[in-house]
């Protein structure tokens, strides 16, 4: 099995969490990290992939905003927005593992050409229905489900294709830049979507998204196959799905981060429900405020992704801390009395949410055998995204029944509780103990190996 950052089984602060580094001064190491923030962009194939995603991601965010607002306009119900989100991610929950099996068998680039084309056609069809005035809420439901079906294969294919583009040495950097790319588009997409919705209608946002897929499709066609890092494909055979599940469940460094993001993704990441309800029902500010919330969250998300690109490791202790901070900030945001206080909290929420996302993604990829990566990433995406069909209707109902503040606070409470519980589990699995002491005149709380704690204890 390949190993790398994130393979430690608990959020320990010791150097063994990370791969061995050359014996160089700490200041020199920091300089290397600073200079390598965008290092994977030097790879031509990855650069083409990255540039295509810039355009497509803007369209994706425009469609997300337009879709949520269209459903809310047609129905006036936060629960209906939750149902739309659920239908988009239901295929991942039902078929995600089968998608991972297919990805491990197929060549990634031709697979992505098919899935990206399918999503483009779906967006264009929804644009035609909306622009002609024939759109109904069930049309949006069908379109969301169709995109979800394509995502079953597209998501694990894109995630695992990154390693073929840059190789293992640049994987941490490339995964982080992909996240920064997606979240940077969030700065542009919601703002443009808000202008289009208020100016000419939601249909043009769907049309832009459909046409935006031309960019990634062109990038895929221009790539040089000989420069891809070859990865052995899994042969056809029986029991490959069960093999993937056994592979993950037998490794604490894989299964527990996936369980954690399952709780966070199911209950705390349902922002289409939360933010649309706060914009419409709590602050009565309309689509402009909804776009503002998403844009400010994207500012924090970009910062979180760039910080991840700068880091050389993906430690599980960082995942636990970030998840607890993320949940705590949601609880705090639920109590804010004014729109601007709520909006400003979107920035740290985006930062810690992206830290959870990137740290989990990178640690899982770098802890997984390349031949199993499609199935492992499919399971990760199935849990993270596929939890929405369960969580979105629930949080939508809670939001409609008890109010947006209660819904958001409940989601944050679930994230805090899950992070605390799984942090303790990982500490126990990793044979760690909580150490409380002083360091340079300041209190310090951290996990240390039990053996080390016992050595520091005074003799009886």
Coordinates of C-alpha atoms in Angstrom, one line a residue:
X1 CA 0.0 0.0 0.0
X2 CA 1.3 3.5 -0.8
X3 CA 1.7 5.8 2.1
X4 CA 2.1 9.5 2.6
X5 CA 0.8 12.4 4.7
X6 CA -2.3 11.6 6.6
X7 CA -1.5 7.9 7.2
X8 CA -1.2 8.4 10.9
X9 CA -4.2 6.9 12.6
X10 CA -4.8 9.8 15.1
X11 CA -4.5 13.6 15.2
X12 CA -1.1 13.5 16.9
X13 CA 1.2 16.5 16.7
X14 CA 4.4 14.5 16.4
X15 CA 6.5 14.6 13.2
X16 CA 5.7 11.0 12.3
X17 CA 2.3 12.3 11.0
X18 CA 4.2 13.5 8.0
X19 CA 6.6 11.8 5.5
X20 CA 10.3 12.1 6.4
X21 CA 11.8 15.4 5.3
X22 CA 15.4 16.3 4.6
X23 CA 17.3 17.7 7.5
X24 CA 17.2 21.3 6.5
X25 CA 16.6 24.4 8.6
X26 CA 13.1 25.2 9.5
X27 CA 13.3 28.6 7.8
X28 CA 14.4 27.0 4.6
X29 CA 11.5 24.5 4.8
X30 CA 9.1 27.4 5.1
X31 CA 10.7 29.1 2.0
X32 CA 10.2 25.9 0.0
X33 CA 6.6 25.7 1.0
X34 CA 6.0 29.3 0.0
X35 CA 7.6 28.9 -3.4
X36 CA 5.7 25.7 -4.1
X37 CA 2.1 27.0 -3.5
X38 CA 1.4 26.8 -7.3
X39 CA 4.0 24.3 -8.3
X40 CA 1.6 21.7 -9.9
X41 CA 0.6 24.4 -12.5
X42 CA 4.0 23.8 -14.1
X43 CA 2.7 20.5 -15.4
X44 CA 1.1 21.1 -18.8
X45 CA -1.7 18.5 -18.6
X46 CA -2.7 19.7 -15.1
X47 CA -2.6 23.3 -16.3
X48 CA -5.1 22.5 -19.1
X49 CA -7.3 20.7 -16.6
X50 CA -7.1 23.6 -14.1
X51 CA -7.9 26.2 -16.7
X52 CA -10.9 24.3 -18.1
X53 CA -12.2 23.9 -14.6
X54 CA -12.0 27.6 -13.9
X55 CA -14.6 28.3 -16.5
X56 CA -16.8 25.3 -15.8
X57 CA -16.8 25.9 -12.1
X58 CA -18.1 29.4 -12.5
X59 CA -21.0 28.0 -14.5
X60 CA -21.6 25.3 -11.9
X61 CA -21.9 27.9 -9.1
X62 CA -24.2 30.0 -11.3
X63 CA -26.5 27.0 -11.8
X64 CA -26.4 26.1 -8.1
X65 CA -27.6 29.6 -7.1
X66 CA -30.1 29.8 -10.0
X67 CA -31.5 26.3 -9.3
X68 CA -32.0 27.0 -5.6
X69 CA -33.6 30.3 -6.2
X70 CA -35.8 29.0 -9.0
X71 CA -37.2 26.2 -6.8
X72 CA -37.8 28.7 -3.9
X73 CA -39.6 31.1 -6.3
X74 CA -41.8 28.3 -7.7
X75 CA -42.7 26.7 -4.4
X76 CA -41.9 29.2 -1.6
X77 CA -40.6 26.2 0.5
X78 CA -37.2 25.6 2.0
X79 CA -38.1 21.9 2.1
X80 CA -38.5 21.9 -1.7
X81 CA -35.0 23.3 -2.0
X82 CA -33.8 20.5 0.3
X83 CA -35.6 17.9 -2.0
X84 CA -33.8 19.4 -5.0
X85 CA -30.5 19.0 -3.2
X86 CA -31.4 15.5 -2.1
X87 CA -32.3 14.4 -5.7
X88 CA -29.0 15.7 -7.0
X89 CA -27.0 13.7 -4.5
X90 CA -29.3 10.7 -4.2
X91 CA -27.6 8.8 -7.1
X92 CA -24.3 9.1 -5.3
X93 CA -25.8 7.5 -2.3
X94 CA -27.4 4.7 -4.3
X95 CA -24.7 4.0 -6.9
X96 CA -21.6 5.7 -5.7
X97 CA -19.6 2.5 -5.0
X98 CA -20.5 1.1 -8.4
X99 CA -19.2 4.3 -9.9
X100 CA -15.9 3.8 -8.1
X101 CA -15.7 0.2 -9.5
X102 CA -16.2 1.5 -13.0
X103 CA -13.6 4.3 -12.5
X104 CA -11.0 1.8 -11.4
X105 CA -11.6 -0.2 -14.6
X106 CA -11.9 2.6 -17.1
X107 CA -9.5 5.2 -18.5
X108 CA -10.1 8.5 -16.8
X109 CA -9.8 10.9 -19.7
X110 CA -12.4 9.3 -22.0
X111 CA -14.7 8.8 -19.0
X112 CA -14.6 12.5 -18.2
X113 CA -15.3 13.4 -21.8
X114 CA -18.6 11.5 -21.5
X115 CA -19.7 12.7 -18.1
X116 CA -18.9 16.3 -18.7
X117 CA -20.8 16.2 -22.0
X118 CA -23.8 14.7 -20.2
X119 CA -23.9 17.5 -17.6
X120 CA -23.6 20.1 -20.3
X121 CA -26.7 18.8 -22.2
X122 CA -28.7 18.7 -19.0
X123 CA -27.9 22.3 -18.2
X124 CA -28.8 23.4 -21.7
X125 CA -32.2 21.5 -21.6
X126 CA -33.0 23.2 -18.3
X127 CA -32.1 26.6 -19.8
X128 CA -34.5 26.0 -22.8
X129 CA -37.4 25.1 -20.4
X130 CA -36.8 28.2 -18.3
X131 CA -36.2 30.7 -21.1
X132 CA -39.4 29.5 -22.9
X133 CA -41.5 29.9 -19.7
X134 CA -42.4 26.2 -19.5
X135 CA -40.3 25.2 -16.5
X136 CA -42.0 23.5 -13.6
X137 CA -40.6 22.4 -10.3
X138 CA -40.6 18.7 -11.4
X139 CA -38.4 19.7 -14.4
X140 CA -35.8 21.0 -11.9
X141 CA -36.1 17.8 -9.9
X142 CA -35.4 15.7 -13.0
X143 CA -32.5 17.8 -14.1
X144 CA -31.0 17.6 -10.6
X145 CA -31.3 13.8 -10.6
X146 CA -29.7 13.6 -14.1
X147 CA -26.7 15.6 -13.0
X148 CA -26.5 13.4 -10.0
X149 CA -26.3 10.3 -12.2
X150 CA -23.4 11.8 -14.2
X151 CA -21.7 12.8 -11.0
X152 CA -21.6 9.1 -9.8
X153 CA -18.8 8.5 -12.3
X154 CA -17.6 12.0 -12.8
X155 CA -16.6 12.8 -9.2
X156 CA -14.4 9.8 -8.5
X157 CA -12.9 10.0 -12.0
X158 CA -11.9 13.7 -11.6
X159 CA -10.6 13.1 -8.1
X160 CA -8.4 10.1 -9.1
X161 CA -7.4 11.7 -12.4
X162 CA -5.5 14.3 -10.5
X163 CA -2.8 11.8 -9.5
X164 CA -2.4 10.8 -13.2
X165 CA -1.9 14.4 -14.1
X166 CA 0.8 15.4 -11.6
X167 CA 2.0 12.2 -9.9
X168 CA 2.3 11.5 -6.1
X169 CA 4.9 14.2 -5.4
X170 CA 2.5 17.0 -6.4
X171 CA -0.8 15.4 -5.3
X172 CA -1.2 17.5 -2.1
X173 CA -0.6 20.7 -4.0
X174 CA -2.9 19.8 -6.9
X175 CA -5.8 18.7 -4.7
X176 CA -5.6 22.0 -2.8
X177 CA -5.4 24.1 -5.9
X178 CA -8.4 22.2 -7.3
X179 CA -10.3 23.2 -4.2
X180 CA -9.1 26.8 -4.5
X181 CA -10.2 26.8 -8.2
X182 CA -13.7 25.6 -7.3
X183 CA -14.1 28.1 -4.5
X184 CA -12.6 31.0 -6.5
X185 CA -15.3 30.4 -9.0
X186 CA -17.7 30.8 -6.1
X187 CA -16.5 34.4 -5.8
X188 CA -17.7 35.1 -9.4
X189 CA -20.5 32.6 -10.0
X190 CA -22.9 33.7 -7.3
X191 CA -22.4 37.4 -8.0
X192 CA -23.0 36.9 -11.7
X193 CA -26.0 34.6 -11.0
X194 CA -27.5 37.2 -8.7
X195 CA -27.2 39.9 -11.4
X196 CA -28.7 37.6 -14.0
X197 CA -31.6 36.4 -11.8
X198 CA -32.6 40.0 -10.9
X199 CA -31.9 41.3 -14.4
X200 CA -32.9 38.8 -17.0
X201 CA -34.0 35.7 -15.2
X202 CA -32.6 32.3 -14.1
X203 CA -32.6 30.7 -17.6
X204 CA -29.4 32.5 -18.7
X205 CA -27.5 31.2 -15.7
X206 CA -28.4 27.6 -16.8
X207 CA -27.4 28.5 -20.4
X208 CA -24.0 29.8 -19.3
X209 CA -23.3 26.7 -17.3
X210 CA -24.1 24.5 -20.3
X211 CA -21.8 26.4 -22.6
X212 CA -19.0 26.6 -19.9
X213 CA -18.4 22.8 -20.3
X214 CA -16.7 23.6 -23.7
X215 CA -13.6 24.7 -21.7
X216 CA -12.9 21.5 -19.7
X217 CA -13.8 19.3 -22.8
X218 CA -11.3 21.3 -24.9
X219 CA -8.6 20.9 -22.2
X220 CA -9.2 17.1 -22.0
X221 CA -8.8 16.8 -25.8
X222 CA -5.6 18.9 -25.8
X223 CA -3.8 16.8 -23.1
X224 CA -0.7 14.7 -24.1
X225 CA -1.4 11.1 -23.2
X226 CA 2.3 10.2 -23.1
X227 CA 2.8 12.7 -20.2
X228 CA 0.1 11.2 -17.9
X229 CA 1.4 9.1 -15.0
X230 CA 0.3 5.6 -15.7
X231 CA -1.8 3.9 -13.1
X232 CA -2.7 0.2 -13.4
X233 CA -6.4 -0.3 -14.0
X234 CA -8.3 -2.9 -12.0
X235 CA -9.4 -5.9 -14.2
X236 CA -13.0 -7.0 -14.3
X237 CA -13.8 -9.4 -11.6
X238 CA -16.3 -10.5 -8.9
X239 CA -16.3 -9.0 -5.5
X240 CA -14.6 -5.7 -6.4
X241 CA -17.1 -3.6 -4.6
X242 CA -16.8 -5.7 -1.4
X243 CA -13.1 -5.6 -1.7
X244 CA -13.1 -1.8 -1.7
X245 CA -15.3 -1.6 1.4
X246 CA -13.1 -4.1 3.2
X247 CA -10.0 -2.1 2.2
X248 CA -11.5 1.1 3.8
X249 CA -13.0 -0.5 6.9
X250 CA -9.7 -2.2 7.8
X251 CA -7.8 1.1 7.9
X252 CA -8.5 3.6 10.7
X253 CA -6.8 6.4 8.8
X254 CA -9.4 6.0 6.0
X255 CA -12.7 4.9 7.7
X256 CA -12.8 7.5 10.6
X257 CA -12.2 10.6 8.5
X258 CA -14.9 9.3 6.1
X259 CA -17.3 8.8 9.0
X260 CA -16.6 12.3 10.2
X261 CA -17.2 14.0 6.8
X262 CA -20.4 11.9 6.6
X263 CA -21.9 13.6 9.6
X264 CA -20.6 17.0 8.6
X265 CA -21.7 16.7 5.0
X266 CA -25.2 15.3 5.9
X267 CA -26.1 17.9 8.6
X268 CA -23.7 20.9 8.5
X269 CA -23.0 21.5 4.8
X270 CA -26.6 22.0 3.7
X271 CA -26.0 25.6 2.9
X272 CA -28.5 25.8 0.0
X273 CA -31.2 25.2 2.6
X274 CA -29.7 27.3 5.4
X275 CA -28.6 30.4 3.4
X276 CA -31.7 30.7 1.2
X277 CA -33.8 30.6 4.4
X278 CA -31.7 33.2 6.2
X279 CA -31.8 35.5 3.1
X280 CA -35.5 35.1 2.5
X281 CA -37.1 34.4 5.9
X282 CA -34.8 35.9 8.6
X283 CA -33.4 39.0 6.9
X284 CA -36.0 39.4 4.1
X285 CA -33.2 40.5 1.7
X286 CA -33.8 38.4 -1.4
X287 CA -31.5 36.8 -4.0
X288 CA -28.9 39.5 -3.6
X289 CA -28.2 38.6 0.1
X290 CA -28.2 34.9 -0.8
X291 CA -25.5 35.6 -3.4
X292 CA -23.6 37.7 -0.9
X293 CA -23.5 34.9 1.7
X294 CA -22.2 32.5 -0.9
X295 CA -19.6 34.9 -2.1
X296 CA -18.2 35.7 1.3
X297 CA -18.1 32.0 2.2
X298 CA -16.1 31.5 -1.0
X299 CA -13.6 34.1 0.2
X300 CA -12.9 32.0 3.3
X301 CA -12.9 28.8 1.2
X302 CA -10.3 30.2 -1.2
X303 CA -8.1 31.2 1.8
X304 CA -8.5 27.7 3.3
X305 CA -7.6 26.0 0.1
X306 CA -4.5 28.2 -0.5
X307 CA -3.3 27.6 3.0
X308 CA -3.8 23.8 2.4
X309 CA -1.7 24.1 -0.8
X310 CA 1.0 25.8 1.2
X311 CA 1.1 23.1 3.9
X312 CA 3.2 20.1 3.3
X313 CA 1.1 17.6 5.3
X314 CA -2.6 16.6 5.8
X315 CA -2.7 15.8 9.5
X316 CA -5.8 14.2 11.0
X317 CA -5.5 16.3 14.1
X318 CA -6.1 19.3 11.9
X319 CA -9.2 17.7 10.5
X320 CA -10.7 17.2 14.0
X321 CA -9.9 20.8 15.1
X322 CA -11.3 22.3 11.8
X323 CA -14.5 20.3 12.0
X324 CA -15.1 21.4 15.6
X325 CA -14.4 25.0 14.7
X326 CA -16.7 24.8 11.7
X327 CA -19.6 23.5 13.8
X328 CA -19.0 26.1 16.5
X329 CA -19.1 28.9 14.0
X330 CA -22.4 27.6 12.6
X331 CA -23.8 27.7 16.1
X332 CA -22.5 31.3 16.5
X333 CA -23.9 32.4 13.1
X334 CA -27.3 31.1 14.1
X335 CA -27.5 33.6 16.9
X336 CA -26.4 36.7 15.0
X337 CA -29.0 39.5 15.1
X338 CA -28.0 41.4 11.9
X339 CA -27.4 40.5 8.3
X340 CA -23.9 42.0 8.2
X341 CA -22.8 40.1 11.3
X342 CA -24.1 36.9 9.7
X343 CA -22.5 37.7 6.4
X344 CA -19.1 38.3 7.9
X345 CA -19.2 34.9 9.7
X346 CA -19.4 33.3 6.3
X347 CA -15.7 34.0 5.8
X348 CA -14.3 31.9 8.7
X349 CA -17.1 29.3 8.0
X350 CA -15.7 28.9 4.5
X351 CA -12.1 28.7 5.7
X352 CA -12.7 25.9 8.2
X353 CA -15.2 24.1 5.9
X354 CA -12.6 24.0 3.1
X355 CA -9.9 22.9 5.6
X356 CA -12.1 19.9 6.5
X357 CA -12.7 19.1 2.8
X358 CA -9.1 19.4 1.6
X359 CA -7.5 17.7 4.6
X360 CA -9.9 14.7 4.3
X361 CA -9.5 14.5 0.5
X362 CA -5.7 14.7 0.5
X363 CA -5.1 12.3 3.5
X364 CA -7.4 9.7 1.9
X365 CA -5.9 9.9 -1.5
X366 CA -2.3 9.7 -0.2
X367 CA -3.1 6.8 2.1
X368 CA -4.7 4.7 -0.7
X369 CA -3.2 2.2 -3.1
X370 CA -3.6 3.7 -6.6
X371 CA -5.4 0.6 -7.9
X372 CA -8.1 1.1 -5.2
X373 CA -8.3 4.9 -5.4
X374 CA -11.4 5.0 -7.6
X375 CA -13.4 2.9 -5.1
X376 CA -12.1 4.7 -2.1
X377 CA -12.8 8.1 -3.5
X378 CA -16.2 7.0 -4.6
X379 CA -17.0 5.8 -1.0
X380 CA -15.7 9.1 0.3
X381 CA -17.8 11.2 -2.2
X382 CA -20.8 8.9 -1.6
X383 CA -20.6 9.6 2.1
X384 CA -19.8 13.3 1.9
X385 CA -22.2 14.2 -1.0
X386 CA -24.6 11.3 -0.8
X387 CA -25.5 12.1 2.8
X388 CA -27.4 15.1 1.5
X389 CA -30.4 13.1 0.3
X390 CA -30.8 12.1 4.0
X391 CA -29.8 15.4 5.6
X392 CA -31.3 18.0 3.2
X393 CA -35.0 17.1 3.7
X394 CA -34.5 16.7 7.4
X395 CA -32.8 20.1 7.8
X396 CA -35.3 21.6 5.4
X397 CA -38.1 20.3 7.6
X398 CA -36.4 21.6 10.7
X399 CA -35.9 25.0 9.1
X400 CA -39.5 25.3 7.9
X401 CA -40.9 24.1 11.2
X402 CA -38.6 25.7 13.9
X403 CA -36.9 28.4 11.9
X404 CA -33.6 28.9 10.1
X405 CA -31.7 29.7 13.3
X406 CA -32.6 26.4 14.9
X407 CA -31.8 24.5 11.7
X408 CA -28.3 26.0 11.4
X409 CA -27.5 25.6 15.1
X410 CA -28.6 22.0 15.0
X411 CA -26.3 21.3 12.0
X412 CA -23.4 22.9 13.8
X413 CA -24.0 20.9 17.0
X414 CA -23.9 17.6 15.0
X415 CA -20.5 18.6 13.5
X416 CA -19.0 19.5 16.9
X417 CA -20.3 16.3 18.6
X418 CA -19.1 14.1 15.7
X419 CA -15.6 15.7 15.6
X420 CA -15.2 15.3 19.4
X421 CA -16.3 11.7 19.4
X422 CA -14.1 10.7 16.4
X423 CA -11.1 12.6 17.7
X424 CA -11.3 10.5 20.9
X425 CA -11.7 7.3 18.9
X426 CA -8.6 8.2 16.7
X427 CA -6.6 9.0 19.9
X428 CA -7.5 5.6 21.4
X429 CA -6.7 3.8 18.2
X430 CA -3.4 5.6 17.9
X431 CA -2.5 4.8 21.5
X432 CA -2.6 8.5 22.4
X433 CA -3.4 10.4 25.6
X434 CA -4.4 14.0 26.2
X435 CA -1.5 16.1 27.5
X436 CA -2.2 19.4 29.3
X437 CA 0.8 21.6 30.2
X438 CA 2.6 24.8 29.7
X439 CA 4.8 25.9 26.8
X440 CA 6.7 29.2 26.9
X441 CA 4.4 30.6 29.5
X442 CA 1.2 29.5 27.7
X443 CA -1.2 26.6 28.3
X444 CA -1.0 23.8 25.7
X445 CA -3.4 21.0 25.2
X446 CA -2.4 18.2 22.7
X447 CA -2.4 14.5 22.1
X448 CA 0.9 12.6 22.8
X449 CA 1.8 8.9 22.6
X450 CA 1.0 7.0 25.8
X451 CA 4.6 5.8 26.1
X452 CA 5.8 9.3 26.1
X453 CA 3.3 10.4 28.7
X454 CA 4.3 7.5 31.0
X455 CA 8.0 8.4 30.6
X456 CA 7.2 12.0 31.6
X457 CA 5.3 10.9 34.7
X458 CA 7.2 10.9 38.0
X459 CA 8.3 7.5 39.3
X460 CA 6.2 6.1 42.2

